Amino acid sequence: MKRNVLITGTSSGVGLEASLLFAAQGYKVYATMRNLKKADSLKNKIAESDLDIEILELDVTKIDSIKMAVERVIKNDGKIDVLVNNAGAGFAKTTEQSSEEEIRWVTDVNYHGVVFCTKEVLPYMRKQKSGQIICVTSVGGLVGQPFNELYCGSKFAVEGFMEGLASYVSDPFNINFTCVEPGGISTEFMTSAVGKTVVDGQMASGEYAPIFQQYMDKSAERSGKSTEMVFQTGTEVAEVILGVAENENPPMRIRTSKWAEELCELKTKADPDGTKLVNHVKNKFL
Ligand SMILES: NC(=O)c1ccc[n+]([C@@H]2O[C@H](COP(=O)([O-])OP(=O)(O)OC[C@H]3O[C@@H](n4cnc5c(N)ncnc54)[C@H](OP(=O)(O)O)[C@@H]3O)[C@@H](O)[C@H]2O)c1
């Protein structure tokens, strides 16, 4: 039987491209999204190439919707081989100027969404004694960045969650955990994150305004000078995810570009793929 994969957040960007790549590689893909009205781009690609992709509704903030999607996969195939926790959201704002709703939302989508999707598939993977859980985190999961602290905090949380699971679930149950850590990607995410900040206009006033302006100028300079070096395409990141799924000994963590690697090197140089750290933790606690 084909390997199967459930991917979250496939209406656009990395999730959409990953769905196409995994299907082209011979996987049965369960491409999930919270709003099925956004399925047209994926549906058109499926029709063009006759790919084995089933589109399902899944909102990572709604436990019932996660359960229904996972049950559907198990009912169809009796197993789940790979979960790609890709759905994510963010904005650039100070903590002080973010509303309670925004703070809870970014944490819910980026962290709790990962926890609940992972929690739902683990019993099946444990029973089948195989499985792979891949989370698209970010360089923001390793390095806190200005005006991104709420996003970074949620991605740090995912990294800690994954490290903890890897330390005691991987060996006995043959389940691998990987954090895929991109830098900038040219997807809807960038437009919606920056767009939200500009539309809200909250950064234009107050004592933070000149610091924010400095941040925006530097971002513009960075993307203007070396777009190719800084920003990857969704497909490039999806290729890294597929590479991890195809790897018999996948790393605990992997950056997806040279720029991402350089940004994180003070934290990752001693142990770039996280293997030493997981072994160190196992030796200390188990
Ligand atoms: N773009 C970057 O620069 C960048 C850098 C590093 C890491 N990342 C990470 O890469 C991943 C993919 O992002 P992307 O760049 O491909 O951006 P994207 O095109 O905006 O895709 C994000 C996906 O997440 C979905 N999503 C948001 N909230 C959801 C929810 N409650 N339930 C289910 N799905 C939900 C979105 O669905 P809707 O269309 O319904 O909103 C969309 O399909 C994210 O985890 C992001 O944090 C992105």
XYZ file of N, CA, C and O in Angstrom, residues 18-135:
472
model
N 3.539 21.307 -1.130
C 3.918 20.017 -0.542
C 2.912 18.940 -0.959
O 3.296 17.805 -1.251
N 1.633 19.291 -1.011
C 0.615 18.312 -1.433
C 0.936 17.798 -2.833
O 0.891 16.586 -3.094
N 1.282 18.711 -3.729
C 1.572 18.321 -5.112
C 2.843 17.473 -5.186
O 2.881 16.445 -5.871
N 3.870 17.879 -4.445
C 5.148 17.140 -4.490
C 5.020 15.730 -3.923
O 5.524 14.773 -4.501
N 4.351 15.622 -2.777
C 4.184 14.298 -2.160
C 3.388 13.389 -3.097
O 3.720 12.216 -3.272
N 2.330 13.936 -3.723
C 1.512 13.113 -4.622
C 2.342 12.684 -5.836
O 2.282 11.523 -6.261
N 3.140 13.620 -6.367
C 3.981 13.282 -7.525
C 5.006 12.208 -7.160
O 5.438 11.424 -8.004
N 5.381 12.151 -5.888
C 6.365 11.166 -5.422
C 5.688 9.811 -5.138
O 6.349 8.845 -4.804
N 4.358 9.746 -5.270
C 3.666 8.461 -5.106
C 2.944 8.289 -3.782
O 2.465 7.199 -3.466
N 2.833 9.349 -2.994
C 2.084 9.272 -1.729
C 0.591 9.450 -1.994
O 0.201 10.138 -2.939
N -0.226 8.859 -1.124
C -1.645 9.223 -1.070
C -1.704 10.437 -0.146
O -1.296 10.365 1.026
N -2.162 11.572 -0.674
C -2.113 12.826 0.094
C -3.509 13.219 0.596
O -4.468 13.262 -0.179
N -3.601 13.495 1.886
C -4.794 14.096 2.456
C -4.456 15.569 2.678
O -3.733 15.910 3.625
N -4.906 16.389 1.739
C -4.609 17.819 1.784
C -5.741 18.500 2.542
O -6.888 18.487 2.092
N -5.425 19.066 3.694
C -6.496 19.628 4.515
C -6.420 21.161 4.559
O -5.336 21.744 4.444
N -7.586 21.763 4.709
C -7.641 23.231 4.838
C -8.864 23.613 5.658
O -9.840 22.857 5.707
N -8.800 24.790 6.277
C -9.927 25.157 7.149
C -11.122 25.653 6.356
O -12.255 25.593 6.818
N -10.863 26.176 5.145
C -11.940 26.745 4.351
C -11.936 26.104 2.963
O -11.111 26.445 2.116
N -12.885 25.197 2.756
C -12.893 24.438 1.489
C -13.187 25.329 0.280
O -12.941 24.938 -0.852
N -13.680 26.547 0.542
C -13.914 27.470 -0.577
C -12.602 27.895 -1.210
O -12.569 28.462 -2.296
N -11.494 27.662 -0.489
C -10.182 28.045 -1.031
C -9.497 26.883 -1.750
O -8.289 26.921 -1.999
N -10.268 25.833 -2.065
C -9.633 24.624 -2.615
C -9.424 24.674 -4.128
O -8.822 23.762 -4.695
N -9.871 25.753 -4.788
C -9.859 25.736 -6.248
C -8.477 25.563 -6.872
O -8.316 24.782 -7.809
N -7.449 26.283 -6.337
C -6.111 26.152 -6.960
C -5.647 24.706 -6.895
O -5.115 24.170 -7.866
N -5.853 24.083 -5.750
C -5.411 22.701 -5.605
C -6.238 21.775 -6.494
O -5.698 20.906 -7.184
N -7.563 22.013 -6.529
C -8.442 21.164 -7.362
C -8.020 21.237 -8.831
O -7.990 20.227 -9.528
N -7.672 22.436 -9.294
C -7.256 22.577 -10.697
C -5.994 21.784 -10.981
O -5.875 21.128 -12.004
N -5.041 21.843 -10.052
C -3.776 21.105 -10.245
C -4.037 19.599 -10.224
O -3.433 18.850 -10.983
N -4.938 19.162 -9.342
C -5.231 17.728 -9.258
C -5.829 17.264 -10.591
O -5.457 16.226 -11.128
N -6.751 18.075 -11.133
C -7.408 17.709 -12.389
C -6.400 17.657 -13.535
O -6.441 16.758 -14.379
N -5.451 18.621 -13.535
C -4.432 18.669 -14.608
C -3.574 17.419 -14.629
O -3.221 16.905 -15.669
N -3.179 16.941 -13.433
C -2.160 15.879 -13.404
C -2.650 14.552 -12.848
O -1.847 13.644 -12.648
N -3.944 14.433 -12.563
C -4.490 13.172 -12.063
C -3.736 12.673 -10.828
O -3.262 11.528 -10.785
N -3.595 13.556 -9.843
C -2.822 13.209 -8.638
C -3.726 12.584 -7.575
O -4.915 12.901 -7.497
N -3.133 11.719 -6.749
C -3.899 11.025 -5.707
C -3.977 11.906 -4.448
O -3.272 11.693 -3.461
N -4.820 12.929 -4.545
C -4.962 13.883 -3.431
C -6.439 13.978 -3.050
O -7.283 14.227 -3.918
N -6.723 13.765 -1.791
C -8.099 13.962 -1.308
C -8.106 15.214 -0.432
O -7.282 15.344 0.482
N -9.018 16.120 -0.720
C -9.083 17.365 0.055
C -10.085 17.199 1.203
O -11.214 16.764 0.980
N -9.641 17.526 2.402
C -10.510 17.408 3.579
C -10.522 18.726 4.348
O -9.529 19.464 4.328
N -11.625 18.961 5.059
C -11.691 20.166 5.905
C -10.977 19.889 7.229
O -11.175 18.838 7.832
N -10.120 20.791 7.624
C -9.476 20.674 8.950
C -9.041 22.059 9.413
O -8.204 22.714 8.782
N -9.662 22.496 10.491
C -9.243 23.749 11.133
C -8.439 23.343 12.362
O -8.977 22.671 13.260
N -7.152 23.734 12.410
C -6.286 23.253 13.492
C -6.689 23.802 14.866
O -6.201 23.321 15.876
N -7.585 24.793 14.880
C -8.035 25.315 16.183
C -9.317 24.608 16.652
O -9.850 24.948 17.708
N -9.809 23.656 15.850
C -11.069 22.974 16.221
C -10.826 21.476 16.351
O -10.610 20.776 15.354
N -10.909 20.996 17.580
C -10.553 19.602 17.836
C -11.455 18.629 17.076
O -10.971 17.648 16.509
N -12.763 18.921 17.001
C -13.668 18.013 16.279
C -13.271 17.881 14.821
O -13.361 16.810 14.234
N -12.846 19.006 14.245
C -12.482 18.982 12.828
C -11.179 18.191 12.614
O -11.035 17.458 11.630
N -10.261 18.256 13.572
C -9.028 17.452 13.486
C -9.384 15.967 13.581
O -8.942 15.136 12.771
N -10.239 15.642 14.555
C -10.630 14.230 14.761
C -11.296 13.668 13.506
O -10.998 12.557 13.089
N -12.194 14.451 12.904
C -12.917 13.949 11.725
C -11.969 13.653 10.577
O -12.087 12.638 9.895
N -10.990 14.547 10.361
C -10.056 14.347 9.250
C -9.182 13.108 9.501
O -8.991 12.276 8.603
N -8.683 12.974 10.726
C -7.811 11.821 11.024
C -8.618 10.521 10.928
O -8.154 9.521 10.356
N -9.852 10.545 11.426
C -10.696 9.336 11.342
C -10.928 8.937 9.891
O -10.955 7.757 9.552
N -11.085 9.933 9.043
C -11.308 9.653 7.621
C -10.082 8.937 7.018
O -10.203 7.978 6.267
N -8.882 9.417 7.356
C -7.649 8.792 6.848
C -7.579 7.337 7.327
O -7.300 6.417 6.549
N -7.871 7.134 8.605
C -7.770 5.786 9.178
C -8.844 4.880 8.572
O -8.591 3.721 8.254
N -10.039 5.420 8.363
C -11.114 4.620 7.771
C -10.716 4.185 6.353
O -10.911 3.039 5.959
N -10.107 5.088 5.604
C -9.708 4.777 4.217
C -8.559 3.793 4.155
O -8.590 2.841 3.398
N -7.488 4.086 4.937
C -6.217 3.367 4.740
C -5.825 2.487 5.924
O -4.864 1.718 5.829
N -6.494 2.671 7.061
C -6.145 1.880 8.250
C -4.818 2.271 8.869
O -4.281 1.559 9.728
N -4.244 3.398 8.441
C -2.936 3.814 8.974
C -2.698 5.280 8.628
O -3.397 5.846 7.781
N -1.719 5.869 9.312
C -1.257 7.200 8.914
C 0.270 7.205 9.007
O 0.836 6.933 10.054
N 0.925 7.449 7.885
C 2.392 7.369 7.846
C 3.067 8.684 8.219
O 4.036 8.692 8.959
N 2.570 9.779 7.652
C 3.240 11.078 7.867
C 2.202 12.156 8.179
O 1.169 12.236 7.517
N 2.493 12.950 9.207
C 1.699 14.158 9.472
C 2.608 15.352 9.219
O 3.717 15.413 9.773
N 2.163 16.274 8.372
C 2.917 17.520 8.196
C 2.099 18.653 8.818
O 1.063 19.065 8.279
N 2.547 19.126 9.976
C 1.921 20.276 10.634
C 2.460 21.535 9.965
O 3.542 22.027 10.306
N 1.719 22.013 8.978
C 2.206 23.157 8.197
C 1.416 24.438 8.460
O 1.972 25.530 8.358
N 0.139 24.312 8.810
C -0.712 25.504 8.977
C -0.049 26.483 9.944
O 0.485 26.081 10.976
N -0.074 27.751 9.605
C 0.543 28.740 10.486
C 0.067 30.129 10.153
O -0.481 30.383 9.079
N 0.252 31.037 11.103
C -0.191 32.412 10.907
C 0.663 33.331 11.759
O 1.272 32.890 12.735
N 0.699 34.601 11.387
C 1.491 35.525 12.198
C 1.287 36.967 11.802
O 0.548 37.273 10.871
N 1.933 37.848 12.542
C 1.877 39.279 12.239
C 3.072 39.935 12.908
O 3.675 39.358 13.818
N 3.433 41.123 12.413
C 4.544 41.858 13.006
C 3.971 42.986 13.845
O 3.388 43.936 13.313
N 4.116 42.877 15.142
C 3.519 43.866 16.057
C 4.202 43.797 17.410
O 4.706 42.728 17.786
N 4.147 44.880 18.148
C 4.686 44.794 19.513
C 3.708 44.021 20.389
O 2.508 43.965 20.112
N 4.235 43.468 21.453
C 3.376 42.757 22.410
C 2.359 43.723 23.014
O 1.173 43.423 23.116
N 2.851 44.919 23.383
C 1.955 45.901 24.009
C 0.772 46.262 23.127
O -0.320 46.532 23.614
N 1.025 46.332 21.802
C -0.022 46.808 20.899
C -0.850 45.682 20.279
O -1.724 45.944 19.458
N -0.573 44.446 20.668
C -1.379 43.332 20.162
C -2.554 43.101 21.107
O -2.405 43.195 22.330
N -3.693 42.798 20.512
C -4.881 42.575 21.345
C -4.828 41.172 21.946
O -4.101 40.295 21.456
N -5.634 40.974 22.988
C -5.719 39.642 23.604
C -6.118 38.617 22.541
O -5.576 37.515 22.476
N -7.054 39.017 21.690
C -7.547 38.106 20.642
C -6.408 37.690 19.700
O -6.252 36.515 19.356
N -5.584 38.672 19.291
C -4.468 38.362 18.384
C -3.450 37.431 19.050
O -2.931 36.511 18.421
N -3.170 37.703 20.309
C -2.180 36.895 21.034
C -2.660 35.452 21.158
O -1.917 34.498 20.898
N -3.946 35.286 21.515
C -4.474 33.920 21.657
C -4.543 33.230 20.299
O -4.284 32.042 20.183
N -4.885 33.991 19.261
C -5.036 33.421 17.913
C -3.708 32.857 17.397
O -3.648 31.719 16.932
N -2.625 33.638 17.515
C -1.335 33.176 16.963
C -0.851 31.934 17.722
O -0.291 31.000 17.135
N -1.104 31.900 19.019
C -0.694 30.746 19.822
C -1.564 29.534 19.505
O -1.073 28.407 19.422
N -2.845 29.790 19.305
C -3.776 28.696 19.001
C -3.445 28.026 17.680
O -3.403 26.808 17.593
N -3.240 28.829 16.647
C -2.965 28.249 15.323
C -1.577 27.588 15.322
O -1.441 26.422 14.942
N -0.573 28.314 15.755
C 0.803 27.827 15.574
C 1.222 26.777 16.586
O 2.006 25.883 16.253
N 0.737 26.887 17.807
C 1.177 25.921 18.828
C 0.097 24.886 19.162
O 0.274 23.695 18.950
N -1.060 25.355 19.658
C -2.088 24.380 20.040
C -2.528 23.539 18.841
O -2.812 22.355 18.984
N -2.551 24.152 17.659
C -2.924 23.403 16.450
C -1.988 22.223 16.237
O -2.422 21.106 15.942
N -0.694 22.463 16.413
C 0.308 21.390 16.259
C 0.112 20.324 17.339
O 0.136 19.121 17.071
N -0.110 20.788 18.565
C -0.265 19.838 19.680
C -1.474 18.932 19.426
O -1.378 17.701 19.539
N -2.609 19.524 19.048
C -3.825 18.708 18.908
C -3.766 17.783 17.695
O -4.256 16.654 17.759
N -3.184 18.240 16.583
C -3.061 17.341 15.409
C -2.127 16.179 15.756
O -2.400 15.024 15.434
N -1.025 16.497 16.440
C -0.053 15.457 16.807
C -0.689 14.473 17.789
O -0.563 13.257 17.639
N -1.391 15.012 18.780
C -2.054 14.165 19.781
C -3.021 13.190 19.113
O -3.141 12.045 19.517
N -3.675 13.633 18.063
C -4.691 12.805 17.407
C -4.078 11.658 16.599
O -4.662 10.576 16.530
N -2.900 11.898 16.008
C -2.319 10.818 15.176
C -1.420 9.870 15.983
O -1.195 8.735 15.564
N -0.916 10.327 17.130
C 0.058 9.507 17.871
C -0.440 8.096 18.228
O 0.313 7.132 18.058
N -1.684 7.932 18.696
C -2.097 6.566 19.049
C -2.017 5.599 17.862
O -1.635 4.443 18.025
N -2.354 6.105 16.667
C -2.308 5.239 15.478
C -0.859 4.912 15.114
O -0.520 3.780 14.797
N -0.006 5.919 15.161
C 1.403 5.694 14.805
C 2.055 4.757 15.822
O 2.854 3.899 15.482
N 1.693 4.941 17.090
C 2.270 4.098 18.146
C 1.840 2.648 17.920
O 2.646 1.734 18.010
N 0.561 2.453 17.578
C 0.039 1.099 17.353
C 0.729 0.453 16.144
O 1.102 -0.717 16.186
N 0.912 1.241 15.096
C 1.535 0.660 13.887
C 3.058 0.606 14.001
O 3.732 0.067 13.167
N 3.569 1.152 15.076
C 5.017 1.218 15.353
C 5.797 1.839 14.187
O 6.891 1.399 13.811
N 5.250 2.887 13.628
C 5.969 3.670 12.624
C 5.230 4.984 12.421
O 4.011 5.055 12.646
N 5.976 5.979 11.996
C 5.332 7.248 11.695
C 6.330 8.387 11.700
O 7.447 8.270 12.209
N 5.873 9.463 11.107
C 6.735 10.637 11.014
C 5.897 11.887 11.227
O 4.856 12.049 10.583
N 6.364 12.737 12.120
C 5.668 13.997 12.352
C 6.627 15.134 12.018
O 7.722 15.235 12.594
N 6.224 15.919 11.040
C 7.079 17.001 10.555
C 6.341 18.313 10.821
O 5.184 18.474 10.416
N 7.000 19.233 11.512
C 6.381 20.538 11.757
C 7.128 21.610 10.976
O 8.361 21.678 11.047
